[in-house]
CSV table of C-alpha atoms in Angstrom, one decimal:
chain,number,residue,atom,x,y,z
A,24,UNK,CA,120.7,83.4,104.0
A,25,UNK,CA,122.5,85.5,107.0
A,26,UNK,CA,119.4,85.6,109.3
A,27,UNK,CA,118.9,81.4,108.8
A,28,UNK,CA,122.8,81.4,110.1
A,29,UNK,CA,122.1,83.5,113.0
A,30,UNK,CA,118.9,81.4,114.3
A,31,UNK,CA,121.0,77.7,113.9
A,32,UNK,CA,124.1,79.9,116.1
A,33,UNK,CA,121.1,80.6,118.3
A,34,UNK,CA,119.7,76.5,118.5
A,35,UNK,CA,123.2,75.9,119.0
A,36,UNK,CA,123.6,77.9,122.2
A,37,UNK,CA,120.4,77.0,123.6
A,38,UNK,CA,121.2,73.7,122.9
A,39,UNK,CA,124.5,74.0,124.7
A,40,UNK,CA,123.2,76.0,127.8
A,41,UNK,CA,119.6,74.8,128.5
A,42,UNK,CA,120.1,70.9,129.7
A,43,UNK,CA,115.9,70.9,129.9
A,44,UNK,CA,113.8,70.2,127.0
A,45,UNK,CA,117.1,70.3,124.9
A,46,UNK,CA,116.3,67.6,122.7
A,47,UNK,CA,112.1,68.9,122.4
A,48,UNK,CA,113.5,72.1,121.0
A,49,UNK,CA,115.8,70.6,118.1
A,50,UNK,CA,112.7,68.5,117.5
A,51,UNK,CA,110.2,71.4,117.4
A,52,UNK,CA,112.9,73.5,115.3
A,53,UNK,CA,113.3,70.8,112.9
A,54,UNK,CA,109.5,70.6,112.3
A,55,UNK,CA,109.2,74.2,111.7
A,56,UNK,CA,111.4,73.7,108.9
A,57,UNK,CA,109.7,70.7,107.2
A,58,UNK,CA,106.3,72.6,107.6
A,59,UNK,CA,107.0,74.4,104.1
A,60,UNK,CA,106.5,77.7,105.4
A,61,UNK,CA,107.1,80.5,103.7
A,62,UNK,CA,111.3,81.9,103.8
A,63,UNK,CA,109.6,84.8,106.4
A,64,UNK,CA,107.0,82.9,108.0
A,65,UNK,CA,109.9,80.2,108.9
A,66,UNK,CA,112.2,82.6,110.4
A,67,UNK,CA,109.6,84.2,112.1
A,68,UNK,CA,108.5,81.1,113.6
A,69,UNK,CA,111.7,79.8,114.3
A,70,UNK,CA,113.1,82.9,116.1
A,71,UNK,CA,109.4,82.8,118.9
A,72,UNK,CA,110.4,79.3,119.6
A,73,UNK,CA,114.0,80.3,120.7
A,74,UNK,CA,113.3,83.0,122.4
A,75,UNK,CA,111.1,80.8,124.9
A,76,UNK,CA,113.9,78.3,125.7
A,77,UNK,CA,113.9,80.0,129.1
A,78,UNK,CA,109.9,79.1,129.4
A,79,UNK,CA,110.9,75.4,128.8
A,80,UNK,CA,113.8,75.5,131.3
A,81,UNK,CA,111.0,76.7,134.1
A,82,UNK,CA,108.5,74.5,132.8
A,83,UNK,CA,110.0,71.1,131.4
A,84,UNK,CA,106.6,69.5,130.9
A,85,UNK,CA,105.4,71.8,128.4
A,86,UNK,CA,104.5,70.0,125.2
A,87,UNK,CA,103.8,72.0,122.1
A,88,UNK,CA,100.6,70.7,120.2
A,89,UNK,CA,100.6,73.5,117.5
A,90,UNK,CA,104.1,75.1,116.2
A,91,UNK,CA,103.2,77.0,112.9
A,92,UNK,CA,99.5,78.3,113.9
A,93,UNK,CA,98.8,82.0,114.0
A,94,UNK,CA,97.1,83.7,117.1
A,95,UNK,CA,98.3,83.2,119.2
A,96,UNK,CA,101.9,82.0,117.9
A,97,UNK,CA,102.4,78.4,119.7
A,98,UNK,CA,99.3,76.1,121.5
A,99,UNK,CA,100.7,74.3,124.3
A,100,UNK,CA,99.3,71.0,126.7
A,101,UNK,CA,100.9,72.1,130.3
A,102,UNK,CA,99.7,69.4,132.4
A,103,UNK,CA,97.0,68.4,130.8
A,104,UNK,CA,95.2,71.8,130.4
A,105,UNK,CA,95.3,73.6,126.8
A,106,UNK,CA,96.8,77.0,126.7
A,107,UNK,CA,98.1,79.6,123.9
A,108,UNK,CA,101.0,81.5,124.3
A,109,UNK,CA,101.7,84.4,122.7
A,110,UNK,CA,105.4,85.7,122.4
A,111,UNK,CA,106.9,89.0,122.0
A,112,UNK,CA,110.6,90.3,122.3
A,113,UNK,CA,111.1,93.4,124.1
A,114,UNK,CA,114.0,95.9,122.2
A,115,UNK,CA,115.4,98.2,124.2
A,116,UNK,CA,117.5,100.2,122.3
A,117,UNK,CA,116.1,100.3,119.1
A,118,UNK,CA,119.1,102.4,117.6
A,119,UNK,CA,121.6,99.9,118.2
A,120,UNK,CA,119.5,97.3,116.0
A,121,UNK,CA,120.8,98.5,112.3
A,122,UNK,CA,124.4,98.5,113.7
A,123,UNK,CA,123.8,94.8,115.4
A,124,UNK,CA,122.6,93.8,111.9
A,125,UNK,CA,126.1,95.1,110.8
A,126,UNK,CA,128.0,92.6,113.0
A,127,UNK,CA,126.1,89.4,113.2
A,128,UNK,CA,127.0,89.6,109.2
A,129,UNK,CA,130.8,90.4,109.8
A,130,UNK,CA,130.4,87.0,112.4
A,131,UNK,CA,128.9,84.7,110.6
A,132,UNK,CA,131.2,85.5,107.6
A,133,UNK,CA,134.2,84.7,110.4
A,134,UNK,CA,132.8,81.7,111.8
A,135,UNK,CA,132.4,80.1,108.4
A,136,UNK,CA,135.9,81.2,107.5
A,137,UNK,CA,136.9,79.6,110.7
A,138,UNK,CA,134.6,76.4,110.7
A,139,UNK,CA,137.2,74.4,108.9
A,140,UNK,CA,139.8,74.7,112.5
A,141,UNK,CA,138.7,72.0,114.8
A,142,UNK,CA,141.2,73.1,117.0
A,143,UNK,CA,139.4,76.4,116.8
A,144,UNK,CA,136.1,75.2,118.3
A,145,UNK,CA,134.6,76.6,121.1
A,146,UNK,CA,131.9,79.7,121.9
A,147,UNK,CA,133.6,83.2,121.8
A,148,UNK,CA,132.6,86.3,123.4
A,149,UNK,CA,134.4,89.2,121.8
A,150,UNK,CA,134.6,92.8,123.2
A,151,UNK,CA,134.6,94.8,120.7
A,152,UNK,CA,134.9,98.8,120.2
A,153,UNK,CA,131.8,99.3,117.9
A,154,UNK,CA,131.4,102.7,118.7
A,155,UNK,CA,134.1,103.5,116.5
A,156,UNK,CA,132.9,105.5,113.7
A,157,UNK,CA,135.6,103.5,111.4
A,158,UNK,CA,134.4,99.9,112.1
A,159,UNK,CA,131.5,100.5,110.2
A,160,UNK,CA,133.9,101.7,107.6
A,161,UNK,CA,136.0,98.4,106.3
A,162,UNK,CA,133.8,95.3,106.8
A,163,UNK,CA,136.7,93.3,104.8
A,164,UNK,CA,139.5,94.4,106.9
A,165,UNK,CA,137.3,93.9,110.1
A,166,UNK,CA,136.7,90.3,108.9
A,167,UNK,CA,140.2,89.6,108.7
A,168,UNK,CA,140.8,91.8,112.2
A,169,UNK,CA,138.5,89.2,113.8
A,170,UNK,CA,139.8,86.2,112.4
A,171,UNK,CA,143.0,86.6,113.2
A,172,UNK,CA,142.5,87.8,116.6
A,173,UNK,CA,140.8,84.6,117.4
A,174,UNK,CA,143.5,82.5,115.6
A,175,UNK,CA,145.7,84.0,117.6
A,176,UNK,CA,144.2,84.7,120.6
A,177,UNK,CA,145.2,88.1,120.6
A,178,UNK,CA,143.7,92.2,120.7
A,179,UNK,CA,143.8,94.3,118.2
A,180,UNK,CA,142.4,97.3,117.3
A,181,UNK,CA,138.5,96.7,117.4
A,182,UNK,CA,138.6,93.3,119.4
A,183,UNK,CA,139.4,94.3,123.1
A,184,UNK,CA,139.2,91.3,124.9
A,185,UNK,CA,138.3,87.2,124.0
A,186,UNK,CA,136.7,84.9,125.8
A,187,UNK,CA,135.9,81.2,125.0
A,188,UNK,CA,133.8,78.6,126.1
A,189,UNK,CA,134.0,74.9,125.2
A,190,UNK,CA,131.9,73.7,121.9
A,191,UNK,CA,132.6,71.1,120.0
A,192,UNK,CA,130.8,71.7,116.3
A,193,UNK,CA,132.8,75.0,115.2
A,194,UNK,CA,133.6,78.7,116.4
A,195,UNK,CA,130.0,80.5,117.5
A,196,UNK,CA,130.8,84.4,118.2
A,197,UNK,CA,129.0,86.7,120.0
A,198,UNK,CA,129.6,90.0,121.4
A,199,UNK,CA,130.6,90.0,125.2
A,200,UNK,CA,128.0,91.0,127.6
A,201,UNK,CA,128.8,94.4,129.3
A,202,UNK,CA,126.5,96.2,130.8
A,203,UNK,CA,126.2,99.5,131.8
A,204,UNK,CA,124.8,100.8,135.4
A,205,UNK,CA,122.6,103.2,133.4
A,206,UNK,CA,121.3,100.5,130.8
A,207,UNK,CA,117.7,100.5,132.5
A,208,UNK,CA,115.1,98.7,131.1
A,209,UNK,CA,112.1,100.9,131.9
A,210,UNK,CA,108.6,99.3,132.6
A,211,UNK,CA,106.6,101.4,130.4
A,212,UNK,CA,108.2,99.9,127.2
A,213,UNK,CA,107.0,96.5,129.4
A,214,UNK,CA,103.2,98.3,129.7
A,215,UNK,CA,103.0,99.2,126.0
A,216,UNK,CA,103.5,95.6,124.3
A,217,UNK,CA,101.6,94.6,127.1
A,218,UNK,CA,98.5,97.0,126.6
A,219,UNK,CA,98.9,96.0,122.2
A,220,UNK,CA,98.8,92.4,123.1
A,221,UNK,CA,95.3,93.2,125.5
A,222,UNK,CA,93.5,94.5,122.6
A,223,UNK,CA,94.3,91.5,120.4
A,224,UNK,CA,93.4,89.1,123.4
A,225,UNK,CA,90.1,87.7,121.9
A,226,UNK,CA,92.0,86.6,118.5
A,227,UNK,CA,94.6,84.6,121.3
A,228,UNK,CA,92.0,83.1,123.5
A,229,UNK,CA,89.4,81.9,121.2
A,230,UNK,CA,91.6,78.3,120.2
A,231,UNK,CA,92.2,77.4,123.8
A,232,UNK,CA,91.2,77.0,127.7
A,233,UNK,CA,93.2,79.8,128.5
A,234,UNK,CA,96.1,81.6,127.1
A,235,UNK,CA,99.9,83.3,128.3
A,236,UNK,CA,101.9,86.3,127.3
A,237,UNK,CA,105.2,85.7,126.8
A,238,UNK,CA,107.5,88.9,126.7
A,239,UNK,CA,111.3,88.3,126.2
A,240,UNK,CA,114.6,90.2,126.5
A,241,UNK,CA,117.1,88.2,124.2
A,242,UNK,CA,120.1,89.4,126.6
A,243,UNK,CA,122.4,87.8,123.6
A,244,UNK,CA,121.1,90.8,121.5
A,245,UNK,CA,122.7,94.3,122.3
A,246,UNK,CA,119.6,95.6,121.5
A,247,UNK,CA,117.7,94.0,123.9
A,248,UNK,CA,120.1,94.1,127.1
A,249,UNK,CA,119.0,95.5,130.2
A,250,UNK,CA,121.1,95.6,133.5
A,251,UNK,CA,117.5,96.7,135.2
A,252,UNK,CA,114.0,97.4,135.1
A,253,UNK,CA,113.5,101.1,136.4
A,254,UNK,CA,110.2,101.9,138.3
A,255,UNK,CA,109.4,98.1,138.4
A,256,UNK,CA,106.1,98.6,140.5
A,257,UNK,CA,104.6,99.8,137.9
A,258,UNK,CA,104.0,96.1,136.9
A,259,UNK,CA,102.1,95.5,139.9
A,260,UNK,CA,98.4,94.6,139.8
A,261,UNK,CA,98.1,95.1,135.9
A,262,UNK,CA,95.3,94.3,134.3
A,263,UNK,CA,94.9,91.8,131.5
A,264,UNK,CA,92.8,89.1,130.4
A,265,UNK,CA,95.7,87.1,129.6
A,266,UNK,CA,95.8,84.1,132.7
A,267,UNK,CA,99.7,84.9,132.9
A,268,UNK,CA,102.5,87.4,131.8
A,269,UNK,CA,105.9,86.2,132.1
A,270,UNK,CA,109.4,88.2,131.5
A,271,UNK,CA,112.1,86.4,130.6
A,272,UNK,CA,115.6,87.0,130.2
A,273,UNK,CA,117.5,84.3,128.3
A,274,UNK,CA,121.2,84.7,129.6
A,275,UNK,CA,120.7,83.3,133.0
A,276,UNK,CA,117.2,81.9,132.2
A,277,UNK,CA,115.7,84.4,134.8
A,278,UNK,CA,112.0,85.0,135.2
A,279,UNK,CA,109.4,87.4,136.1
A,280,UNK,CA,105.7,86.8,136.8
A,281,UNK,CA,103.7,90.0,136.0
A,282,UNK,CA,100.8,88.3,136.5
């Protein structure tokens, strides 16, 4: 199915950009999958482990005891001590996520096209006009807009500008990261997960010694870019039982204490 597609492009990339705990998390994905999970339970699963490469990449001698519990969503040993961590992605433009739906499809529908072209290999960022009222329009025609644009390495009407990066198993797109000087990320959307998650804290903390929130902008989703946090004090001195609250951003493996 699409969304199984989108989390192996996702592996892949983490795979390819995080040099810690790289083989750990194809280890830990793979178990998810043999764990006969349900289709939505596995994807669930599988998309809160990727979003914490970052956490790995900061803290390589975390080892995962418990990958398919529920409540929190992973138990960890982090030098020697036993600790839940609880995961949750932070969208910040909740309008754009039907229309990023729309394009991960037309992508992986290109890249399997493509997959066949070893000479075609590599990681591209596309910029691409999908404000366009019309590219919503003709999902065939887009296809083939896209494919040959990256066959040729050349613009056309939707696809602005290409850039590639070296991979060696097939052609992984994703839409280029431009950010905006207004595209804030504002703390209170930070305070309400974090405020949710509080009231839920005694079904997280009853398993282990102590227990983490995780919160996570997945910077490789449109929906979830930010090019700042606006009125970022507000995350001072919050009050939580949760031992730690960590923000994470996964493009340049950036993070936050909270708390």
């Amino acid at each position: 199915m699409i969304f199984c597609e989108d989390l192996n492009k996702n592996l892949e990339v983490c795979m390819a950009s995080k040099t810690n705990k790289g083989d750990n998390l194809a280890k830990w994905y793979d178990s998810i999958g043999q764990a006969n999970l349900h289709e939505r339970e596995e994807y669930q699963k599988k998309t809160e482990l990727l979003l914490l490469s970052t956490l790995f990449a900061h803290y390589p001698e975390i080892e995962i005891e418990n990958l398919v519990g529920e409540s929190p969503d992973f138990i960890i040993n982090y030098k020697g001590k036993r600790i839940g961590v609880e995961v949750s992605e932070i969208i910040n433009h909740f309008e754009l996520k039907k229309k990023e739906s729309y394009i991960n499809h037309i992508f992986r529908t290109v890249e399997s096209l493509l997959s066949d072209y070893k000479s075609l290999s590599g990681i591209y960022y596309l910029s691409i006009d999908y404000l366009q009222q019309d590219f919503y329009m003709q999902p065939e025609q887009l296809i083939k807009e896209i494919s040959s644009a990256i066959t040729n390495n050349k613009n056309t009407k939707f696809v602005k500008h290409i850039r590639r990066t070296p991979h060696q198993k097939g052609v992984l797109l994703f839409l280029e990261y431009n950010l905006s000087l207004f595209d804030e990320l504002h703390s209170e959307k930070i305070l309400q997960i974090i405020e949710k998650k509080n009231s839920k804290y005694p079904l997280y903390n009853c398993k282990t010694e102590e227990c983490w929130l995780v919160l996570v902008s997945n910077m490789y989703n449109i929906a979830s870019r930010y090019s700042y946090i606006h009125e970022k004090d507000e995350l001072k001195n919050i009050e939580s039982p949760f031992s730690k609250i960590l923000h994470l951003e996964n493009l340049y493996s950036q993070m936050m204490v909270i708390k």
